[in-house]
Short mmCIF file of C-alpha atoms in Angstrom, two decimals:
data_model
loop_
_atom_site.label_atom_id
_atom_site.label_comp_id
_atom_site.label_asym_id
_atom_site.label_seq_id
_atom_site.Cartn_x
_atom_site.Cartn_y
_atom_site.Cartn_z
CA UNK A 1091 -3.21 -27.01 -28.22
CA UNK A 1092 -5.10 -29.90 -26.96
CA UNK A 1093 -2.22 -31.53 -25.39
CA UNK A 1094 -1.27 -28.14 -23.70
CA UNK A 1095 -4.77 -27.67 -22.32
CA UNK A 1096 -5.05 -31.48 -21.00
CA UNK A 1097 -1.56 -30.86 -19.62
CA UNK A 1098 -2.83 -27.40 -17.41
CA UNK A 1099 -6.44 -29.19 -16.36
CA UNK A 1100 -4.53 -31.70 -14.47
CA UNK A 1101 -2.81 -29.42 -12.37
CA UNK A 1102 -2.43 -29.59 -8.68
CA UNK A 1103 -4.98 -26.68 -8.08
CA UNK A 1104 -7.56 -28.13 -9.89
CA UNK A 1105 -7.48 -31.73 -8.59
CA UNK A 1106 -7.02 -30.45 -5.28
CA UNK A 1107 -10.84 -29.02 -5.07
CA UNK A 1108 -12.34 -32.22 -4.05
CA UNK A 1109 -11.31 -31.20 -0.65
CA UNK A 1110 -12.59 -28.14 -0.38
CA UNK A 1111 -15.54 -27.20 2.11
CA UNK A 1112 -19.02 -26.06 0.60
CA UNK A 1113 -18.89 -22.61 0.99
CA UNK A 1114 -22.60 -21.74 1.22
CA UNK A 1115 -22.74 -23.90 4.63
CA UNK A 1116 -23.39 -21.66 7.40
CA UNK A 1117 -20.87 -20.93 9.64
CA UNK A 1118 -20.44 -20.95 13.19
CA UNK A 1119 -21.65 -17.85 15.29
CA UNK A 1120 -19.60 -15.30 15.67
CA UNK A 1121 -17.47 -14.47 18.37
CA UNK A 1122 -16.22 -11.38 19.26
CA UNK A 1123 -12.74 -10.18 19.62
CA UNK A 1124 -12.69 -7.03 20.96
CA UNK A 1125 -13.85 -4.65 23.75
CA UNK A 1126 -16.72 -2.36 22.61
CA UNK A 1127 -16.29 -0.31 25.57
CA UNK A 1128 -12.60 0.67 24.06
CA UNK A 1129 -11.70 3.44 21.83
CA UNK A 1130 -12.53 3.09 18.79
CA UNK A 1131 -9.38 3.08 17.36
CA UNK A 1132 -8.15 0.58 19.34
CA UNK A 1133 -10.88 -1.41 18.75
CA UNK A 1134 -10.09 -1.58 15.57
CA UNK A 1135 -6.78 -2.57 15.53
CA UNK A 1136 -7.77 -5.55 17.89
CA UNK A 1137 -10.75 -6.62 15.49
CA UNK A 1138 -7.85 -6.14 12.21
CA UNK A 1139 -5.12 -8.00 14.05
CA UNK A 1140 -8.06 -11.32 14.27
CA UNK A 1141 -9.89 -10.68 11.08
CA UNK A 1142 -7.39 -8.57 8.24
CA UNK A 1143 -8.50 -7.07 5.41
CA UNK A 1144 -7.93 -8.73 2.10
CA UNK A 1145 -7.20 -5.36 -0.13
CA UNK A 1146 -8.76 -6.10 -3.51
CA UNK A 1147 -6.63 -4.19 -5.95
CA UNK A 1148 -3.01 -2.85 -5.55
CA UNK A 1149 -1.52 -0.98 -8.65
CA UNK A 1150 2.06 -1.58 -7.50
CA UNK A 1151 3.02 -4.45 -10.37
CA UNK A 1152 3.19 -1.38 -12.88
CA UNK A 1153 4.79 1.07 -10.50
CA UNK A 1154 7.55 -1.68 -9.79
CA UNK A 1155 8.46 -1.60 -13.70
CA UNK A 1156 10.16 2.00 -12.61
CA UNK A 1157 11.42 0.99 -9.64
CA UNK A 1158 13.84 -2.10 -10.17
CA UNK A 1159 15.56 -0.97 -6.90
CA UNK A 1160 12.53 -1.39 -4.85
CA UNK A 1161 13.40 -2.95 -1.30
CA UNK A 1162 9.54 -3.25 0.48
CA UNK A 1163 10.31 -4.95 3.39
CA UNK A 1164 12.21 -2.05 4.47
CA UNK A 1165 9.89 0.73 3.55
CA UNK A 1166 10.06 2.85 0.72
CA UNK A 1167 8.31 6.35 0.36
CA UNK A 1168 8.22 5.97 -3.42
CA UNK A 1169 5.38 4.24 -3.06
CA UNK A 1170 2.01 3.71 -1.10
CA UNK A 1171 2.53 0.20 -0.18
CA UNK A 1172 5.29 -2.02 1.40
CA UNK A 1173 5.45 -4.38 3.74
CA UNK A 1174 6.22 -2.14 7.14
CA UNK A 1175 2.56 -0.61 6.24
CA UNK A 1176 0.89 -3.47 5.18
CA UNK A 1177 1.51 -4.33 8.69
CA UNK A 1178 0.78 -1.50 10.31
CA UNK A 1179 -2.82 -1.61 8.52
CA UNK A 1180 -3.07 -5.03 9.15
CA UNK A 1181 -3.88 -6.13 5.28
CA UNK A 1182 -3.19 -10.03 5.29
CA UNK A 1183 -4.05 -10.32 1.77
CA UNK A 1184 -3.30 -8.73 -1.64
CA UNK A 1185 -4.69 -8.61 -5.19
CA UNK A 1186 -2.27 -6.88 -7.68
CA UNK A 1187 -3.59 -5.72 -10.69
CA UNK A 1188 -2.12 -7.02 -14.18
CA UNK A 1189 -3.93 -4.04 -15.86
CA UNK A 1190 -1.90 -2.70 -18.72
CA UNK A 1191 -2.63 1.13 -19.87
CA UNK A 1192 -5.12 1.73 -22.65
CA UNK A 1193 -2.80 2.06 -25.03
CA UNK A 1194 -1.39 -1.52 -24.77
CA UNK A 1195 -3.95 -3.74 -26.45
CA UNK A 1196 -3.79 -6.65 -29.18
CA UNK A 1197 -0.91 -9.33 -29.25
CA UNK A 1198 1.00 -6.47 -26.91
CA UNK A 1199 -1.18 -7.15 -24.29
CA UNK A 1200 -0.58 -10.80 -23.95
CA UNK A 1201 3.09 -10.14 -23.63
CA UNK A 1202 2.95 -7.36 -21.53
CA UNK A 1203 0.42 -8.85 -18.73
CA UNK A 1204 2.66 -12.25 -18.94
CA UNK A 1205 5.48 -9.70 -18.34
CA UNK A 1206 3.66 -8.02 -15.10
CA UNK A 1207 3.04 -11.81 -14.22
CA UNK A 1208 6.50 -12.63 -14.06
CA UNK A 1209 7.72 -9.61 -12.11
CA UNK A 1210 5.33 -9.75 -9.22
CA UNK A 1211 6.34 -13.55 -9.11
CA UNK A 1212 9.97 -11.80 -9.07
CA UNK A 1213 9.22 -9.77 -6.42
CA UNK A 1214 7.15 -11.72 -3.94
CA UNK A 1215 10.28 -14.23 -4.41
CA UNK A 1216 13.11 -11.30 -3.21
CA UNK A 1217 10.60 -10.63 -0.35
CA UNK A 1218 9.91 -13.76 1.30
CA UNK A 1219 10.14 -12.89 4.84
CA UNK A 1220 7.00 -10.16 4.12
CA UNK A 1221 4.93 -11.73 1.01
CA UNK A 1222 3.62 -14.95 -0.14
CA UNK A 1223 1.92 -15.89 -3.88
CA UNK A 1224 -1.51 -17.23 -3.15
CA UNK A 1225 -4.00 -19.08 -5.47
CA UNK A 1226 -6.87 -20.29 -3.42
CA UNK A 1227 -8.64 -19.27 -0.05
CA UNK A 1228 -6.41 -22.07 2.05
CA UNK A 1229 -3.17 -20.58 0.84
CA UNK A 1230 -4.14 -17.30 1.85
CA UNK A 1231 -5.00 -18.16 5.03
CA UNK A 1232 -1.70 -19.99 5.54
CA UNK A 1233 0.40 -17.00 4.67
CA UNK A 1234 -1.86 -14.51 6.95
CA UNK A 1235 -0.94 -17.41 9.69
CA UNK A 1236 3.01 -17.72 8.99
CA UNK A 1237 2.90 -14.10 9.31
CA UNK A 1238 3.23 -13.27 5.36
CA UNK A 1239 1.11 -10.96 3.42
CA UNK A 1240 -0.75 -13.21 0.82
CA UNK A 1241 -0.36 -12.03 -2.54
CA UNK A 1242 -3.10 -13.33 -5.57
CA UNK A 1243 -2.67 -12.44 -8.78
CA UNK A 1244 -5.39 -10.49 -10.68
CA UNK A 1245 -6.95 -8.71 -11.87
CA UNK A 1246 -5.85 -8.91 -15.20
CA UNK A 1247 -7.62 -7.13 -18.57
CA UNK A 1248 -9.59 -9.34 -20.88
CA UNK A 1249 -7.57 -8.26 -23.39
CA UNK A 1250 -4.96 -10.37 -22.18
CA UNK A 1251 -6.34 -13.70 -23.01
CA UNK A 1252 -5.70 -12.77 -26.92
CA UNK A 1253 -9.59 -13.66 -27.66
CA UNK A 1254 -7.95 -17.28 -26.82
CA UNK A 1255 -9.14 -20.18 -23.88
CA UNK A 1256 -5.92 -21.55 -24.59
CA UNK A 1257 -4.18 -18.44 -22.90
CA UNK A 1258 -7.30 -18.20 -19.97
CA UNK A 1259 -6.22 -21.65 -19.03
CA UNK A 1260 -2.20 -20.83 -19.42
CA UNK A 1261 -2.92 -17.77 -17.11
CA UNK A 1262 -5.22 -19.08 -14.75
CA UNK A 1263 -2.28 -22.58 -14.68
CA UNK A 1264 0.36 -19.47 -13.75
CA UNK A 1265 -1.81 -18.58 -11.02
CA UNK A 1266 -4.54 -15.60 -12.18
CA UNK A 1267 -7.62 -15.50 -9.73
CA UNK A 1268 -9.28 -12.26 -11.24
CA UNK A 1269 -10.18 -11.24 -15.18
CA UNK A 1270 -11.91 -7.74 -15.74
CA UNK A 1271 -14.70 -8.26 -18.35
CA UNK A 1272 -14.53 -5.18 -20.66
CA UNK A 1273 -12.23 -3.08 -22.91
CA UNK A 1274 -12.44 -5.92 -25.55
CA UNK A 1275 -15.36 -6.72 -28.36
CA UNK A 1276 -16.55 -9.82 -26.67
CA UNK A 1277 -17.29 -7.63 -23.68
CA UNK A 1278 -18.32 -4.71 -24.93
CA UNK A 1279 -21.04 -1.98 -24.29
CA UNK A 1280 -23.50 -4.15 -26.34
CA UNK A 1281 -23.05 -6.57 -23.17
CA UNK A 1282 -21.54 -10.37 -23.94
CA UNK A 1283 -21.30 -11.77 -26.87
CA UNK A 1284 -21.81 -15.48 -27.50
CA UNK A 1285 -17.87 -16.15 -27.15
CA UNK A 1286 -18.21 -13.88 -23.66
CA UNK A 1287 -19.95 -15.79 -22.65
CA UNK A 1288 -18.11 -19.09 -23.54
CA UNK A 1289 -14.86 -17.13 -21.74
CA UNK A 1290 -16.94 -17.09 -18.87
CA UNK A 1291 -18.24 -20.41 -18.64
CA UNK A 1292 -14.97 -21.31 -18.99
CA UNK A 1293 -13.61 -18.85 -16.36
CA UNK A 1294 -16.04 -20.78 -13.78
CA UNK A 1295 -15.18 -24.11 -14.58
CA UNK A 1296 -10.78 -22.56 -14.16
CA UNK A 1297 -11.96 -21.04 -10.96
CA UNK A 1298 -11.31 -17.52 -12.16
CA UNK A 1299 -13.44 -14.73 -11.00
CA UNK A 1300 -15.34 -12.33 -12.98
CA UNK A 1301 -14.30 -8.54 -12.14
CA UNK A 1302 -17.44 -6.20 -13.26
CA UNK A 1303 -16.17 -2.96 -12.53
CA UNK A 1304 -15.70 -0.85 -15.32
CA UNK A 1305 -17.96 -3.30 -17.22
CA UNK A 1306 -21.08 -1.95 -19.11
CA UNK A 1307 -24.65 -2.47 -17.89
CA UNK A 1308 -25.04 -4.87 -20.31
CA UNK A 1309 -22.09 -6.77 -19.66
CA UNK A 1310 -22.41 -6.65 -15.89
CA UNK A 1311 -26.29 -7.99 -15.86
CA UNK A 1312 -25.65 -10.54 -18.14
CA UNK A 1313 -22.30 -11.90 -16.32
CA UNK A 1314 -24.80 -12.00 -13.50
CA UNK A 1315 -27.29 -13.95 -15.58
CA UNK A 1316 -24.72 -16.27 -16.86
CA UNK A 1317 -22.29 -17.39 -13.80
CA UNK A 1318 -22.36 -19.94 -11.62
CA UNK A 1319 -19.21 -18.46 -9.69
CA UNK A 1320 -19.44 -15.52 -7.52
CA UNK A 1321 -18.52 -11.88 -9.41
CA UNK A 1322 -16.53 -9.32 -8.25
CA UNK A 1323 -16.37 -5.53 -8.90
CA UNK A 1324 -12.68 -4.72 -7.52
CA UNK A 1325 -13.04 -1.07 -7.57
CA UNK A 1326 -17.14 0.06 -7.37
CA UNK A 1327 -18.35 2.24 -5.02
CA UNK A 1328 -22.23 3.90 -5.31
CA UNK A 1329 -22.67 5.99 -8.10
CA UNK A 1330 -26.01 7.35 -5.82
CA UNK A 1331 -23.48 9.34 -4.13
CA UNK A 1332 -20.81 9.48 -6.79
CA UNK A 1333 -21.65 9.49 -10.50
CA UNK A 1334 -18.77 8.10 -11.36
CA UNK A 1335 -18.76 5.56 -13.99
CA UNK A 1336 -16.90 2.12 -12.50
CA UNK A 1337 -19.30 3.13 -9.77
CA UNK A 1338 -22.43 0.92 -9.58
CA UNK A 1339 -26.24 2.04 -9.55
CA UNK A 1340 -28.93 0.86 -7.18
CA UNK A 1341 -30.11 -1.63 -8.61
CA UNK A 1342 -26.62 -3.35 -10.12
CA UNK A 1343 -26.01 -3.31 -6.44
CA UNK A 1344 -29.02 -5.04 -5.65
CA UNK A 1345 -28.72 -7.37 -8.63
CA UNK A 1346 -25.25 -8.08 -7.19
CA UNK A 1347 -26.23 -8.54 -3.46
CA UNK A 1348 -28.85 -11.16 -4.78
CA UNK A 1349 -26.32 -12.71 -6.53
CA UNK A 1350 -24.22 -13.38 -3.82
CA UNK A 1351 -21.28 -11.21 -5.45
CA UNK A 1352 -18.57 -8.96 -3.65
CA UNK A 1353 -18.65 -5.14 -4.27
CA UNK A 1354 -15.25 -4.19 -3.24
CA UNK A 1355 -15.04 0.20 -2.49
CA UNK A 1356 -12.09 1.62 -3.56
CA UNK A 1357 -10.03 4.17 -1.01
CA UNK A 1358 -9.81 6.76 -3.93
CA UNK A 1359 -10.57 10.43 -3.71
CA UNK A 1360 -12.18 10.30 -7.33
CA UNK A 1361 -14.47 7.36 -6.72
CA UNK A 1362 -15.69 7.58 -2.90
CA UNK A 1363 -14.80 11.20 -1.46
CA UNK A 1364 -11.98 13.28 -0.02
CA UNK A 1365 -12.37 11.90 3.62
CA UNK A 1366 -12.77 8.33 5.90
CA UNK A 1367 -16.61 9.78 5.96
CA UNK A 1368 -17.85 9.64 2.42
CA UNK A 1369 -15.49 6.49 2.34
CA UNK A 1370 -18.19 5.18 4.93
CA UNK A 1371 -20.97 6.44 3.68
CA UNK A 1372 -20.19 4.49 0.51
CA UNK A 1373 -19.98 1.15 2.51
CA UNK A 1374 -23.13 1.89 4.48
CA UNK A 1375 -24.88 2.20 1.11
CA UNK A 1376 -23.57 -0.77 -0.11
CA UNK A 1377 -23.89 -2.88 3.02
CA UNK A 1378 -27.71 -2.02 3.14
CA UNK A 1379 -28.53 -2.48 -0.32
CA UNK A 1380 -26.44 -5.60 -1.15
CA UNK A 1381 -25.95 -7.19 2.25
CA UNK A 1382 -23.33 -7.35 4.98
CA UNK A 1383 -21.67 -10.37 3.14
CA UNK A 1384 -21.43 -8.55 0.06
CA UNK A 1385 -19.25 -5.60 0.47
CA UNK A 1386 -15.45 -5.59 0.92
CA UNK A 1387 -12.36 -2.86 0.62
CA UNK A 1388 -10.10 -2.15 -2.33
CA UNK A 1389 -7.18 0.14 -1.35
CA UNK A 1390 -6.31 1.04 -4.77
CA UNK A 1391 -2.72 2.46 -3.31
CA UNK A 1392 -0.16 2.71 -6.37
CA UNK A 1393 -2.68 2.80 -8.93
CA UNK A 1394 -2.34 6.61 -10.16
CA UNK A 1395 -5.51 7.89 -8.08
CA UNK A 1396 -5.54 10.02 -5.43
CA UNK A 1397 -6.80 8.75 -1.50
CA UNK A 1398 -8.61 10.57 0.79
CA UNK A 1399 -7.40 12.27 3.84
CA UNK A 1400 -5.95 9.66 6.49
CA UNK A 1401 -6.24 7.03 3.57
CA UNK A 1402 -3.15 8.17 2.48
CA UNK A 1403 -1.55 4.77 2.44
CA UNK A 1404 -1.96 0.75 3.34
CA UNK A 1405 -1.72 1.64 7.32
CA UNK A 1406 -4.36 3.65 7.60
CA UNK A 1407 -7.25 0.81 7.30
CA UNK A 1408 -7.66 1.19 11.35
CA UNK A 1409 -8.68 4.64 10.78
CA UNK A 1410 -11.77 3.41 8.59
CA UNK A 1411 -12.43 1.17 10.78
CA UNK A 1412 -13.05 2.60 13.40
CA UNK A 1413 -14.68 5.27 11.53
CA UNK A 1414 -17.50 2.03 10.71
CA UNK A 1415 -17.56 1.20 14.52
CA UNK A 1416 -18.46 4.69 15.32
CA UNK A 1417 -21.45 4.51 12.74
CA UNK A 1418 -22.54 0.70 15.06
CA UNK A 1419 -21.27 -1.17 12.47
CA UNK A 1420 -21.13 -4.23 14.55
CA UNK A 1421 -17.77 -6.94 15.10
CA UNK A 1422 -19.22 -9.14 12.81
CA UNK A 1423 -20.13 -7.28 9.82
CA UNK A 1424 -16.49 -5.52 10.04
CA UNK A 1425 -14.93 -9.24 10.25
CA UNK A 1426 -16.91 -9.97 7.22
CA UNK A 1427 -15.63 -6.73 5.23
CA UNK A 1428 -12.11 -7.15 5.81
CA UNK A 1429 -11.53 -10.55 5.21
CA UNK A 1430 -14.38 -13.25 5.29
CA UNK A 1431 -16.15 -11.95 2.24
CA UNK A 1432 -13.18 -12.24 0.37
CA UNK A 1433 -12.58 -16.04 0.93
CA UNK A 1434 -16.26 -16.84 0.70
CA UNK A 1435 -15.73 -15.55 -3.03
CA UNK A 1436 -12.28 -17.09 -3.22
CA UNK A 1437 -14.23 -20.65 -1.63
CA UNK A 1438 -17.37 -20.51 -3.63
CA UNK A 1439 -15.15 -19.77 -7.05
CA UNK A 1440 -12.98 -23.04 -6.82
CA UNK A 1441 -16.41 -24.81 -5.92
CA UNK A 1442 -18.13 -23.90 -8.73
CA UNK A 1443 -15.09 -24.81 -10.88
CA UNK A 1444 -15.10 -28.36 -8.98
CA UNK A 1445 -18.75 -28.76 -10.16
CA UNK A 1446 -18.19 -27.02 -13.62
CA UNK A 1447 -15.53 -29.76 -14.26
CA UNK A 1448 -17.68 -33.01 -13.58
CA UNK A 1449 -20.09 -31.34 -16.13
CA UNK A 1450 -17.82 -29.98 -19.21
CA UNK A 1451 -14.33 -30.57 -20.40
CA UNK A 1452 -12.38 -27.54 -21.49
CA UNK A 1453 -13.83 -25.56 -24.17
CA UNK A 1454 -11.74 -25.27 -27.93
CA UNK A 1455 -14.55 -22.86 -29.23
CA UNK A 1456 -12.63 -19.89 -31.08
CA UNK A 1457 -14.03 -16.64 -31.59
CA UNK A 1458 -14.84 -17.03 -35.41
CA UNK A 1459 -16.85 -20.00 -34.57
CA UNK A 1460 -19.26 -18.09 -32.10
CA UNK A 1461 -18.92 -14.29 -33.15
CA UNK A 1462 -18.51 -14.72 -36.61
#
């Protein structure tokens, strides 16, 4: 095992991070893009066409299992997402979930996620004219610029990792970005556990992010306590105006704005609201709790859920958009919620891993040793 993990530290990923810019140095000004004396709608699709969004969860690796036939550069209406409407919505970027159903857990899980691994590899590689695999923020933007949707793996359930580094490291080498910390004992209601929170020292030195939604109190505050990466909740919304449970409280999305974290709203009937207004009124909550730079979109198409009403799909981002520009959201806030808060996280995860590397070498701790 030691040979396999010096093998995956040296690869080109990681030694590439020396060149990577520090991304808590403030930007340039902004500069605006569109018109605001336009329509809002058109507005929007001039601001989207400079600044995409960067979806953070897409459910389609699991709906492709059933679908072996599946052409999306064509368009198919089997499902909520291919590549026609990905344009149409302008989305430049893609997470797809490796989540597994409940009922997959244990030594099944491994398999199965390295399974949902391969295929979206698969199918990104019998689409190339559409979508592109991407592992860090550069890559992303290079696809978005040759006119490919970027596509990052993640996130995937901690379950997957087999209570094992060895695996972290083997999926994070295959390209995982995003882990969700809960549904196993290590991450648990009870909060982290000692080998938690070894996985996610470890996570920050791979560059993998930390996905809190879904994750207990517990779990979520100390995860916050603990990284030196940014976290991410992939699919959280405000539970002050939905009590639902992956949606976050006040002060979690305080804790998180202070933190410098991305609360990404999910486009899902259940979570935020039947229509593009409590969608908004979601991110307006957000936005003024945890900050402009700390609040981003998660489309959750082909994940089982219903979407509110002209959500239906991946092209229908313009409509929210312009929904937010009629509430004086201004250009720059919208650039930041469609795509820039998703690099910073992307940016400020590989930079913590480049420092978390000069200071540790790849942990061998085993669960036995730390949780007894």
């Amino acid at each position: 095992m030691a040979d396999l993990q010096d093998e995956l530290h040296s690869t080109s990923e990681v030694a590439g991070l020396d060149d990577l810019p520090d991304p808590f140095v403030e930007s340039e000004p902004y500069t605006p893009v569109s018109d605001p004396d336009t329509e809002p709608l058109e507005r929007a699709h001039v601001i989207l066409a400079a600044h995409p969004v960067a979806d953070g969860y897409s459910g389609l690796p699991w709906a492709l299992r059933h679908l072996p036939w599946l052409d999306l550069e064509i368009g198919e209406s089997s499902v909520d997402t291919d590549v026609p409407r990905l344009r149409e919505g302008h989305v430049g970027a893609l997470f797809w979930s490796l989540h597994l159903p409940e009922s997959i857990g244990g030594d099944r899980a491994v398999g199965a996620t390295l399974e949902q691994l391969d295929l979206v590899k698969t199918v990104v590689g019998a689409h190339p004219e559409g979508l592109r695999l991407a592992r860090t923020a550069g890559e992303t933007a290079d696809a978005r610029h040759c006119g490919r949707v970027a596509v990052l793996l993640g996130p995937a359930g901690a379950a997957a990792l087999g209570d094992s580094l060895g695996i972290l490291r083997s999926l994070r080498a295959l390209g995982l970005r995003v882990l969700t910390l809960s549904g196993v004992t290590w991450a648990s209601e009870a909060g982290l556990t000692r080998f938690g929170e070894e996985v996610l020292r470890e996570m920050n030195r791979l560059g993998v992010l930390a996905d809190l939604s879904g994750a207990s109190a517990e779990t979520a505050r100390r995860a916050l306590a603990v990284s030196k990466a940014p976290v991410v909740c992939t699919r959280s919304a405000a539970r002050a105006l939905r009590p639902h449970p992956a949606n976050l409280p006040d002060d979690l999305l305080a804790e998180l704005g202070a933190a410098k974290g991305l609360c990404m709203v999910p486009l899902t009937a259940e979570q935020t609201g039947p229509s593009v207004r409590d969608v908004a009124d979601h991110l307006d909550h957000v936005r003024s709790l945890a900050g402009a730079e700390c609040v981003g979109l998660s489309g959750t198409y082909d994940a089982g859920t219903a979407h509110p009403q002209d959500l239906t799909d991946a092209s229908c981002y313009p409509h929210l958009i312009a929904e937010l520009l009629r509430r004086d959201w201004c250009e720059s806030d919208i650039a930041l919620l469609a795509w820039g808060n998703v690099q910073r996280v992307l940016r400020g995860a590989d930079f913590a891993a480049r420092a978390a590397q000069e200071r540790r070498e790849a942990s061998t701790a085993r669960i036995s040793d730390l949780d007894g």
